[in-house]
């Protein structure tokens, strides 16, 4: 059967009329902030106190967009007669967000939880050179990092906590036993 002339036009007009009668869902972005998913990736925040300058994040970054400078500092002995220790002190920690592909490898490899995802996404600049953010700016974003989700109540207790609890219970039992032995003559 040959197509009816103008049927395509009628179908197109029907779609247009259906769309015109629906309510619009356009969000007026600057006035209304979008609701982001809980684990959205915006920008990387730095918790500087946890950074030991191990350089794992910079070495594992596939884009080489993390720049770290440090120096060694001698720390006096903790106890008399001890030896002096040396530790790394962070001088510069910068991320070039014009190169970053937001893969999150740096956050995953950090053994000391110094890097976190922040949901902040409004950091556009007019000059590409201003997208290299130093540690002061990265520290500011750290305070926008949301709390981690609560643990599942039915989940197994982490082995580290279980071992610590077992040791604490053993020590409490030993102290209770010693106090019973010491209390009765």
PDB file of N, CA and C in Angstrom, residues 9 93 101 117 131 141 172 184:
ATOM      1  N   UNK A   9       4.201  14.546   7.594  1.00  0.00           N
ATOM      2  CA  UNK A   9       3.991  15.890   8.126  1.00  0.00           C
ATOM      3  C   UNK A   9       3.012  15.853   9.294  1.00  0.00           C
ATOM      4  N   UNK A  93      51.894  21.533  46.551  1.00  0.00           N
ATOM      5  CA  UNK A  93      51.011  20.488  46.036  1.00  0.00           C
ATOM      6  C   UNK A  93      50.046  21.196  45.105  1.00  0.00           C
ATOM      7  N   UNK A 101      41.932  14.288  33.942  1.00  0.00           N
ATOM      8  CA  UNK A 101      40.789  13.644  33.295  1.00  0.00           C
ATOM      9  C   UNK A 101      39.816  13.076  34.325  1.00  0.00           C
ATOM     10  N   UNK A 117      37.235  13.439  46.771  1.00  0.00           N
ATOM     11  CA  UNK A 117      36.380  14.077  45.769  1.00  0.00           C
ATOM     12  C   UNK A 117      35.485  15.076  46.452  1.00  0.00           C
ATOM     13  N   UNK A 131      43.975  27.345  35.803  1.00  0.00           N
ATOM     14  CA  UNK A 131      43.378  26.080  36.213  1.00  0.00           C
ATOM     15  C   UNK A 131      44.347  25.211  37.006  1.00  0.00           C
ATOM     16  N   UNK A 141      38.632  23.378  49.234  1.00  0.00           N
ATOM     17  CA  UNK A 141      37.628  22.442  48.743  1.00  0.00           C
ATOM     18  C   UNK A 141      37.454  21.252  49.667  1.00  0.00           C
ATOM     19  N   UNK A 172      41.040  -5.962  79.113  1.00  0.00           N
ATOM     20  CA  UNK A 172      40.057  -5.673  80.158  1.00  0.00           C
ATOM     21  C   UNK A 172      39.846  -6.884  81.045  1.00  0.00           C
ATOM     22  N   UNK A 184      41.579  -9.586  97.054  1.00  0.00           N
ATOM     23  CA  UNK A 184      41.368 -10.577  98.101  1.00  0.00           C
ATOM     24  C   UNK A 184      42.703 -11.067  98.636  1.00  0.00           C
TER      25      UNK A 184
END
